[in-house]
Amino acid sequence: MRTIKIFDTTLRDGEQSPGASMNVGEKLQVAKQLARLGADIIEAGFAIASPGDFEAIKTIGGEVEGPVICSLARAKEDDIRRAWEALKDAPKRRIHTFHSTSDIHLKYQFRVSREEALKRSVEMVRLAKSFVEDVEFSPMDATRTEVSYLCEVVEAVIAAGALTVNVPDTVGYGIPSEFGALIRTIREKVKNIDRAVIAVHCHNDLGLATANSLSAVLNGAGQIECTINGIGERAGNCSMEEVVMALRTRRDIFDADTGIRTEEIMRASRLVTKITGMYVQPNKAIVGANAFAHESGIHQDGLLKEKSTYEIIRPETIGLHKTKFVLGKHSGRHAFRTRLNELGYSLSDEEINHAFERFKRLADQKKEIYDEDLEALVAEEYTTVPETYHLVDLFVSAGMNQRPTAVLKLKVNGEMIEKTEHGDGPVDAVFGAIVSITGTKSRLLKYEVKAITGGTDALGEVAVSLEEDAKSVSGHGSDTDIIIASAKAYINALNKLAARKK
Ligand code: KIV
Ligand code: ZN
């Protein structure tokens, strides 16, 4: 049986989803979870794109053990040198360089000939190779590239030292039979193909990213590039959980598997959701809230008799356990830390102390604390940013015949400021007060509320996306009171914008 490598690009292509940008601390947490999950390669960022990306790659390379850490670089000298600078301390490192090869891109976007594109690609693979042994090359927009030229480029970059050649379906244009045939053609026509691994990188514009990646595996691909929850540019990338579980569940067809520890899938999915604020649709395969919910009486009857009647994957396989009451008001610090460790979180003493204080406050409001509640608390620890704005107090009044009013007190750079505002509803009034105190010029792109567990005493989780100067950030907050959670989420996003400016 073949082992297919999993190249996770949640932190690079995934981060290109509008509003999904993550700070260095958040990226580090995701990278640690990807390592627990057993990803073979983590594309930690695009070093030249921003100082934040550079820092994230460097930090992840220094702190995350196990996977190969990779930086993306255009086929340009400065990009490759910058990628090397970010990666040089990582024990296992890869430079992933790319150049478009389709006539559409070459003619309209880059205005270079095929010969020039080929020459640059080869030269830049050689340059990358002078820094690292492990070099990957992607002919961007491969699925719209003339096939004989594509094969020529692939052969030339392998001769220059690329150990992985990635075939990106950049615009999600391919369909499974055609994409599989393309991979087979590359295997048959490229003379030195046995010296490299064929990777695939499929976008989901036609909803076919997973199907295309699987078709590629059937035709010889040895690496799949994917993201947690399928986030990514436009309609996203191939979803890691789907492709991994398809290979695992249908080993009989694929005769291939991955090294992914599937019991970590659910935790990875929740972490990425919390950090990016991008919720998963309920009917999403594998990690959607309804993926294991059986509604029909006939199905429930079958399941009670024998699980395999309607269940092709056991929920435990992806780390989904029955939600259970875990802790309460009387639980101590030791039980709290132990449960977090069991859930796979390792917090410093300072983080534990802080999270424990918040846990106690929550336990006063909410009798039963579930794993999901703990995960929400931890997510807030992980996403702390320097607090330019700190929520001190909030009073809200609203009702059927009342004008919604918010009285908000914030500490701004140490100075206490209080404002009263009215709005269409309580959240609008609170946001109005925040705008009036902070003077923010940012635009609210998204506001979403979700209950973490059942019951009216559930923790409410709010995700907010803000845009300023064409850059977006997400913020989140949780509280048993959704108005306070909303204020926390907005303030968290504003703190991220402030941190970014600094
Ligand atoms: O979609 C794409 O083509 C990419 C490349 C940089 C690999 O993300
Ligand atoms: Zn991509």
mmCIF file of C-alpha atoms in Angstrom, residues 106 111-118 149:
data_model
loop_
_atom_site.group_PDB
_atom_site.id
_atom_site.type_symbol
_atom_site.label_atom_id
_atom_site.label_comp_id
_atom_site.label_asym_id
_atom_site.label_seq_id
_atom_site.Cartn_x
_atom_site.Cartn_y
_atom_site.Cartn_z
ATOM 1 C CA LEU A 106 2.018 34.247 -19.394
ATOM 2 C CA ARG A 111 3.956 39.126 -20.298
ATOM 3 C CA VAL A 112 6.738 36.632 -20.745
ATOM 4 C CA SER A 113 7.270 33.922 -23.332
ATOM 5 C CA ARG A 114 7.090 30.202 -22.553
ATOM 6 C CA GLU A 115 10.878 29.991 -23.044
ATOM 7 C CA GLU A 116 11.472 32.773 -20.514
ATOM 8 C CA ALA A 117 9.102 31.184 -17.972
ATOM 9 C CA LEU A 118 10.913 27.860 -18.325
ATOM 10 C CA TYR A 149 4.860 22.412 -22.521
#
